[in-house]
Short mmCIF file of C-alpha atoms in Angstrom, two decimals:
data_model
loop_
_atom_site.label_atom_id
_atom_site.label_comp_id
_atom_site.label_asym_id
_atom_site.label_seq_id
_atom_site.Cartn_x
_atom_site.Cartn_y
_atom_site.Cartn_z
CA MET A 1 12.36 -8.39 -6.00
CA LEU A 2 12.17 -5.30 -4.08
CA LYS A 3 9.06 -3.39 -3.56
CA ILE A 4 8.57 -0.68 -5.53
CA SER A 5 6.17 2.16 -5.46
CA PHE A 6 5.59 4.57 -8.34
CA CYS A 7 3.64 7.45 -7.15
CA THR A 8 1.64 9.95 -8.60
CA VAL A 9 -0.10 13.33 -7.49
CA CYS A 10 -2.39 15.35 -10.07
CA MET A 11 -4.54 17.95 -9.50
CA ASN A 12 -7.04 19.04 -12.50
CA ARG A 13 -4.65 16.61 -14.66
CA LEU A 14 -7.39 14.32 -15.74
CA GLN A 15 -6.61 15.08 -19.53
CA HIS A 16 -2.91 13.83 -18.84
CA LEU A 17 -3.92 10.92 -16.35
CA LYS A 18 -5.84 9.32 -19.25
CA GLU A 19 -2.64 9.02 -21.60
CA THR A 20 -0.16 8.14 -19.03
CA LEU A 21 -1.82 5.91 -16.03
CA GLN A 22 -2.60 2.86 -17.34
CA ALA A 23 0.03 2.76 -20.11
CA ASN A 24 2.12 3.28 -17.52
CA ILE A 25 0.82 0.30 -15.71
CA GLU A 26 0.59 -1.98 -18.43
CA ALA A 27 4.14 -0.96 -19.60
CA ASN A 28 5.77 -2.71 -16.14
CA GLN A 29 3.33 -5.33 -16.24
CA ASP A 30 6.39 -8.10 -15.98
CA TYR A 31 7.20 -6.48 -12.63
CA ALA A 32 4.89 -8.18 -10.24
CA ASN A 33 5.80 -6.60 -7.03
CA LEU A 34 4.63 -2.94 -7.86
CA GLU A 35 2.12 -0.63 -7.07
CA PHE A 36 1.59 2.53 -8.04
CA VAL A 37 0.03 5.31 -5.87
CA LEU A 38 -2.25 7.77 -7.12
CA LEU A 39 -3.23 10.71 -4.92
CA ASP A 40 -5.69 12.76 -6.11
CA TYR A 41 -5.38 16.28 -4.54
CA ASN A 42 -8.89 17.61 -4.72
CA SER A 43 -9.53 17.54 -8.15
CA THR A 44 -12.81 19.04 -10.03
CA ASP A 45 -11.99 18.55 -13.07
CA GLY A 46 -13.53 14.43 -13.16
CA VAL A 47 -10.53 12.58 -11.98
CA GLU A 48 -12.19 10.73 -9.46
CA ASP A 49 -15.18 9.44 -11.80
CA TYR A 50 -12.63 8.67 -14.42
CA ILE A 51 -10.95 6.25 -11.99
CA ARG A 52 -14.41 4.96 -11.25
CA ASN A 53 -15.64 4.03 -13.87
CA HIS A 54 -12.36 3.30 -16.36
CA MET A 55 -9.72 2.04 -13.37
CA SER A 56 -11.63 -0.03 -11.19
CA TYR A 57 -10.12 -2.93 -12.56
CA TYR A 58 -6.09 -2.13 -11.78
CA ILE A 59 -7.92 -1.35 -8.13
CA LYS A 60 -9.13 -4.81 -7.63
CA SER A 61 -5.77 -6.39 -8.62
CA GLY A 62 -4.04 -4.30 -6.11
CA LYS A 63 -2.01 -2.56 -9.12
CA LEU A 64 -3.45 0.55 -8.22
CA VAL A 65 -4.54 2.32 -5.30
CA TYR A 66 -6.30 5.36 -5.46
CA TYR A 67 -6.19 7.64 -2.62
CA LYS A 68 -7.82 11.20 -2.66
CA THR A 69 -7.57 14.14 -0.35
CA THR A 70 -10.46 17.08 -0.01
CA SER A 71 -8.52 19.50 2.04
CA HIS A 72 -7.03 21.56 -0.65
CA LEU A 73 -8.18 24.20 -3.25
CA TYR A 74 -4.89 24.84 -4.69
CA PHE A 75 -2.06 22.70 -5.26
CA ASN A 76 1.51 22.62 -3.59
CA ARG A 77 4.08 19.68 -4.97
CA SER A 78 6.30 19.08 -2.14
CA HIS A 79 2.96 18.63 -0.04
CA SER A 80 1.15 16.43 -1.85
CA ARG A 81 4.51 14.33 -2.71
CA ASN A 82 4.75 13.78 0.74
CA VAL A 83 1.63 12.38 1.28
CA ALA A 84 1.58 9.83 -1.52
CA PHE A 85 5.11 8.96 -0.27
CA ARG A 86 3.66 8.26 2.92
CA LEU A 87 0.69 6.17 1.78
CA ALA A 88 3.12 4.10 -0.37
CA THR A 89 3.88 0.81 0.94
CA GLY A 90 7.18 0.04 -1.35
CA ASP A 91 10.89 -0.10 -0.30
CA VAL A 92 11.81 2.45 -3.50
CA LEU A 93 9.55 5.28 -3.82
CA CYS A 94 9.84 6.67 -7.11
CA ASN A 95 7.78 10.43 -8.19
CA ILE A 96 6.17 9.32 -11.54
CA ASP A 97 4.40 13.13 -12.64
CA ALA A 98 1.01 12.69 -14.51
CA ASP A 99 2.11 14.33 -17.75
CA ASN A 100 4.99 10.97 -17.69
CA PHE A 101 5.36 7.88 -19.10
CA THR A 102 7.76 5.31 -17.55
CA GLY A 103 8.37 3.79 -20.63
CA ILE A 104 8.35 -0.29 -20.82
CA GLY A 105 10.42 -2.23 -18.07
CA PHE A 106 11.49 0.90 -15.94
CA ALA A 107 9.61 -1.02 -12.54
CA ALA A 108 12.63 -3.92 -13.63
CA TYR A 109 15.69 -1.29 -14.17
CA VAL A 110 14.89 0.75 -10.75
CA ASN A 111 14.95 -2.87 -9.12
CA GLU A 112 18.11 -4.05 -10.66
CA ALA A 113 19.77 -0.28 -9.70
CA PHE A 114 18.95 -0.71 -6.40
CA SER A 115 19.52 -4.02 -5.59
CA LYS A 116 23.59 -3.72 -7.10
CA ALA A 117 23.81 -0.44 -4.19
CA ASN A 118 22.56 0.28 -0.73
CA ASP A 119 23.24 4.17 -1.07
CA ILE A 120 22.45 5.21 -4.03
CA PHE A 121 18.86 7.40 -5.20
CA LEU A 122 18.06 7.88 -9.19
CA SER A 123 17.01 11.00 -10.98
CA VAL A 124 17.75 12.43 -14.35
CA PHE A 125 19.75 15.38 -12.89
CA ASN A 126 23.07 13.70 -14.29
CA ASN A 127 21.74 12.91 -17.39
CA ASN A 128 23.73 15.48 -19.77
CA LEU A 129 21.87 13.91 -23.02
CA LEU A 130 18.67 14.63 -21.57
CA ASN A 131 17.07 18.08 -22.46
CA LYS A 132 13.48 17.51 -20.71
CA SER A 133 12.58 19.69 -17.71
CA ASP A 134 8.97 17.81 -17.68
CA VAL A 135 10.94 14.77 -16.70
CA LEU A 136 13.37 16.43 -13.33
CA GLY A 137 10.81 15.47 -11.00
CA ARG A 138 11.64 11.38 -11.51
CA ILE A 139 13.32 10.96 -8.42
CA CYS A 140 13.46 7.25 -6.95
CA VAL A 141 14.70 6.92 -3.41
CA ARG A 142 14.61 4.11 -0.81
CA LYS A 143 11.49 4.50 1.63
CA ALA A 144 14.07 4.56 4.60
CA ASP A 145 16.44 7.25 2.99
CA PHE A 146 13.16 9.48 2.15
CA TYR A 147 12.24 9.66 5.66
CA LYS A 148 15.65 10.00 6.88
CA VAL A 149 15.72 13.88 4.71
CA THR A 150 12.06 14.35 5.61
CA GLY A 151 10.83 14.31 2.65
CA TYR A 152 10.15 17.48 0.34
CA ASP A 153 10.59 20.45 1.80
CA GLU A 154 7.01 21.84 2.68
CA ARG A 155 8.11 25.58 2.99
CA MET A 156 8.12 25.28 -0.82
CA VAL A 157 4.98 25.70 -1.53
CA ASN A 158 5.00 27.18 -4.97
CA TYR A 159 6.32 25.47 -8.40
CA GLY A 160 10.29 25.14 -8.84
CA PHE A 161 13.29 24.13 -7.52
CA GLU A 162 11.66 21.42 -4.64
CA ASP A 163 12.97 18.21 -6.96
CA TYR A 164 16.50 20.08 -7.40
CA ASP A 165 16.33 20.54 -3.35
CA LEU A 166 15.56 16.82 -2.58
CA VAL A 167 18.32 16.02 -5.02
CA ASN A 168 20.60 17.91 -2.85
CA ARG A 169 19.59 16.83 0.48
CA LEU A 170 19.65 13.14 -0.53
CA GLU A 171 23.44 14.06 -1.40
CA LEU A 172 24.31 15.29 1.95
CA TYR A 173 22.84 12.61 3.74
CA GLY A 174 25.21 10.60 2.22
CA LEU A 175 23.49 8.95 -1.43
CA THR A 176 25.30 8.67 -4.15
CA LYS A 177 23.22 10.49 -7.12
CA THR A 178 22.97 8.07 -10.08
CA PRO A 179 21.46 9.37 -13.19
CA ILE A 180 18.86 7.26 -14.96
CA THR A 181 19.94 6.34 -18.44
CA GLY A 182 18.84 3.68 -21.00
CA ASN A 183 15.48 3.28 -23.04
CA PRO A 184 14.46 6.65 -24.01
CA GLY A 185 10.83 5.73 -23.33
CA PHE A 186 11.79 6.31 -19.94
CA PHE A 187 12.12 9.78 -20.54
CA ASN A 188 8.54 10.43 -22.82
CA VAL A 189 6.62 13.26 -21.53
CA ILE A 190 3.44 15.41 -22.66
CA GLU A 191 4.58 18.48 -23.52
CA HIS A 192 2.31 21.17 -22.18
CA GLU A 193 2.09 25.18 -22.40
CA ARG A 194 3.26 27.07 -18.79
CA ASN A 195 -0.09 28.29 -18.26
CA THR A 196 -0.88 24.37 -17.40
CA ARG A 197 1.69 24.35 -14.79
CA LEU A 198 0.69 27.23 -12.81
CA GLU A 199 -3.31 27.43 -13.17
CA ASN A 200 -3.84 25.31 -9.65
CA GLU A 201 -1.15 27.17 -7.85
CA TYR A 202 -2.24 29.76 -4.88
CA LEU A 203 -0.63 32.88 -6.44
CA THR A 204 -2.15 32.37 -9.77
CA ASN A 205 -6.06 32.36 -8.34
CA LYS A 206 -5.18 35.06 -5.95
CA LEU A 207 -3.39 37.73 -7.54
CA ASN A 208 -5.52 40.62 -8.15
CA ASP A 209 -2.58 42.98 -10.16
CA VAL A 210 0.78 43.46 -10.99
CA LEU A 211 2.85 47.00 -10.63
CA ILE A 212 5.94 47.46 -12.09
CA SER A 213 8.73 50.29 -11.55
CA TYR A 214 11.83 50.53 -13.70
CA LEU A 215 14.89 51.45 -11.24
CA SER A 216 17.64 50.57 -13.55
CA PRO A 217 18.88 48.62 -16.80
CA SER A 218 19.62 45.82 -13.85
CA SER A 219 16.65 46.14 -11.43
CA SER A 220 13.25 46.73 -11.13
CA GLU A 221 10.73 46.58 -8.74
CA VAL A 222 8.05 43.98 -8.30
CA LEU A 223 4.68 44.55 -6.32
CA LEU A 224 2.16 41.87 -6.51
CA LEU A 225 -1.54 42.72 -5.09
CA LEU A 226 -3.32 39.58 -3.84
CA THR A 227 -7.36 39.32 -3.48
CA ASP A 228 -6.70 38.37 -0.12
CA ASN A 229 -5.26 41.80 0.97
CA THR A 230 -1.74 41.15 1.21
CA TYR A 231 1.02 41.71 -1.04
CA LYS A 232 4.66 40.82 -1.97
CA ARG A 233 7.13 42.97 -2.93
CA GLY A 234 10.67 43.01 -4.03
CA VAL A 235 13.66 44.40 -6.60
CA VAL A 236 14.45 41.73 -9.51
CA ILE A 237 17.66 41.80 -10.26
CA ASP A 238 19.42 40.90 -14.03
CA ASN A 239 22.32 39.40 -12.80
CA LYS A 240 23.73 39.20 -16.58
CA SER A 241 23.58 43.03 -17.03
CA LEU A 242 25.19 43.51 -13.24
CA ARG A 243 27.94 40.69 -14.71
CA LEU A 244 28.53 42.73 -17.89
CA ALA A 245 28.95 45.70 -15.35
CA GLY A 246 31.56 44.28 -13.60
CA ALA A 247 29.41 43.87 -10.51
CA VAL A 248 30.23 40.80 -8.17
CA ILE A 249 27.15 38.41 -8.11
CA ASP A 250 26.53 36.29 -5.35
CA GLU A 251 27.50 32.27 -5.07
CA ALA A 252 23.48 31.30 -4.90
CA GLN A 253 22.88 33.46 -7.63
CA GLN A 254 25.41 33.46 -9.98
CA GLU A 255 24.41 30.46 -12.59
CA TYR A 256 20.49 32.66 -12.80
CA GLN A 257 19.71 35.49 -14.79
CA TYR A 258 17.24 36.93 -12.34
CA SER A 259 17.16 37.22 -8.60
CA ILE A 260 15.39 38.56 -5.61
CA LEU A 261 17.56 41.45 -3.95
CA GLY A 262 18.27 40.23 -0.39
CA ASP A 263 16.81 37.08 -1.46
CA GLU A 264 13.68 38.14 1.02
CA TRP A 265 10.02 39.67 -0.24
CA ALA A 266 8.46 42.54 1.46
CA GLN A 267 4.78 41.69 2.57
CA GLY A 268 1.96 43.14 4.37
CA LEU A 269 -1.82 44.15 3.77
CA TRP A 270 -2.80 46.46 1.03
CA SER A 271 -6.20 48.18 0.70
CA GLY A 272 -7.66 50.70 -2.16
CA ASP A 273 -9.37 51.17 -5.25
CA SER A 274 -8.13 52.64 -8.40
CA GLU A 275 -6.98 56.02 -7.28
CA HIS A 276 -4.85 54.97 -4.68
CA ILE A 277 -3.67 51.90 -2.88
CA ASP A 278 -2.23 51.91 0.71
CA LEU A 279 0.84 49.79 1.52
CA TYR A 280 0.63 48.23 4.95
CA SER A 281 4.23 46.61 5.86
CA THR A 282 4.65 44.23 8.42
CA SER A 283 6.90 47.24 11.00
CA ASP A 284 3.62 49.22 10.63
CA THR A 285 4.98 51.88 8.30
CA VAL A 286 2.20 52.73 5.32
CA GLN A 287 2.96 53.96 1.60
CA THR A 288 0.66 54.90 -0.57
CA LEU A 289 0.36 54.90 -3.95
CA PHE A 290 -1.73 57.96 -6.47
CA TYR A 291 -2.87 56.59 -9.95
CA GLU A 292 -1.73 59.84 -11.99
CA THR A 293 -4.76 59.35 -14.64
CA ALA A 294 -2.74 62.07 -17.46
CA GLY A 295 0.50 59.81 -17.05
CA GLY A 296 -1.36 56.27 -16.86
CA TYR A 297 0.96 55.05 -13.78
CA TYR A 298 1.10 55.36 -9.48
CA THR A 299 3.44 57.60 -7.82
CA LEU A 300 4.84 56.39 -3.97
CA SER A 301 3.34 59.41 -1.40
CA ASP A 302 6.98 59.49 -0.38
CA MET A 303 8.98 59.07 -3.63
CA PRO A 304 7.04 60.92 -6.44
CA LYS A 305 9.74 60.05 -8.96
CA LYS A 306 9.22 56.49 -8.73
CA LEU A 307 6.91 55.09 -11.15
CA PHE A 308 4.48 51.89 -11.22
CA TYR A 309 2.83 51.09 -14.04
CA GLN A 310 0.20 48.21 -14.08
CA VAL A 311 0.96 45.31 -16.24
CA SER A 312 -1.75 44.29 -18.42
CA SER A 313 0.06 41.64 -21.05
CA HIS A 314 -1.27 37.76 -19.96
CA ASP A 315 2.01 36.34 -20.93
CA LEU A 316 4.24 39.07 -18.46
CA ILE A 317 1.74 38.19 -15.35
CA GLU A 318 2.62 34.37 -16.35
CA GLN A 319 6.06 35.38 -16.46
CA VAL A 320 5.73 37.34 -12.84
CA ILE A 321 4.11 34.44 -11.31
CA MET A 322 6.88 31.75 -12.51
CA PHE A 323 9.74 33.97 -11.94
CA CYS A 324 7.84 34.73 -7.87
CA SER A 325 7.50 30.76 -7.71
CA GLN A 326 10.94 29.78 -8.53
CA VAL A 327 12.71 32.23 -6.83
CA THR A 328 11.32 31.79 -3.00
CA ASN A 329 11.82 28.17 -3.51
CA ARG A 330 15.28 28.63 -4.85
CA ILE A 331 16.37 30.79 -1.87
CA TYR A 332 15.00 27.91 0.49
CA MET A 333 17.24 25.40 -1.79
CA TRP A 334 20.23 27.47 -0.96
CA LYS A 335 19.78 28.09 2.17
CA ASN A 336 19.72 24.10 2.64
CA LYS A 337 22.44 24.12 0.84
CA LEU A 338 24.87 26.46 2.06
CA ASN A 339 24.03 25.44 5.43
CA LYS A 340 24.52 21.78 4.76
CA THR A 341 20.97 20.46 6.33
CA TYR A 342 19.47 17.38 4.92
CA ALA A 343 16.48 17.23 7.03
CA VAL A 344 14.32 20.15 6.91
CA ASN A 345 10.10 19.50 7.70
CA SER A 346 9.44 18.75 11.41
CA VAL A 347 6.46 16.59 10.33
CA PHE A 348 5.91 15.99 6.96
CA GLY A 349 2.98 14.57 4.75
CA ASN A 350 0.20 15.22 6.94
CA ASP A 351 -3.36 15.00 5.55
CA THR A 352 -6.67 13.32 5.51
CA VAL A 353 -7.40 10.87 2.58
CA TYR A 354 -9.45 8.39 1.23
CA LYS A 355 -8.51 5.09 -0.25
CA ASN A 356 -10.03 3.65 -2.90
CA LEU A 357 -13.30 5.47 -3.58
CA ASN A 358 -14.40 4.80 0.11
CA PHE A 359 -15.35 8.03 1.68
CA ASN A 360 -16.77 6.09 4.64
CA ASN A 361 -13.46 5.80 6.56
CA PRO A 362 -11.05 8.21 6.56
CA ILE A 363 -7.14 7.59 7.03
CA TYR A 364 -4.98 10.15 8.73
CA THR A 365 -1.54 9.96 7.23
CA HIS A 366 0.33 11.00 10.60
CA GLN A 367 -0.73 7.93 12.11
CA ILE A 368 0.89 5.69 9.35
#
């Protein structure tokens, strides 16, 4: 019987943990050699108190191991999962997102799969019958193999594609992607809105303004101004429109409707007020946006016909954040895939954590 670790990371997902954590423990009571590793990524919504007041029995029994880090203000999926996987002691590690139910007997299912084959990992990506994006993070892998590919790519600090990338790199390493099938209960999730995925992201919390300039039927320029006085700027391409116009689409973008021109964001510093915005690029050039009160738009000092409009729609701003997060991670994923790179981090999962509500003895994960 293999030792299995179900790893869950959360930042301010108490409402989900209340529904899933105990339910998942009880759903797998038939498998003795199982631990639940919960990493609290500096939540401020009462996760710690909930664990102390309602889950102490499972901690004392050894079934649940609770870790907390206080190092982070914003959520980082790749890093947080790497930390949890480093802390886990199982032969097989499984990512179980906080909004996921494992279903009855999932641990036994995982044990059976890995007992039959050494060169596999489990994911939902080959399950053609499944149509639930919230369960795509369900990946189970031997700990030794996870270390060989150096975990999740920690350059991916935003939302999206970190799980796709891990799946690609495990295959590049030589493992066989094996679909999780069987009990429909394995795939039950708590459905929630898009803002729940993004509310703890750096970009969501630091975004000051979004400006958009229409360029053509297939492209628009997006300018994101952050409260730390940095900016990101790029041309968003509608690949579907280009394809209809007969353009040749780069291989890395063919399956996606939208991409960023050149696979790269321009970045720099900005300053200004309601009347003008100065953009300082990394090449020491400066462009100024002037606000035209009569038209309700900004014009560029060196390109007066290029108009930037301020985005006021909350829904559109969320879409921009989601796109920016996903496309940035997607670029890393495709570069790893095209370069056939399976080991991407020189170090991974480094942090300082506290175990089982004991905040007197810090644990340094790089020493594990």
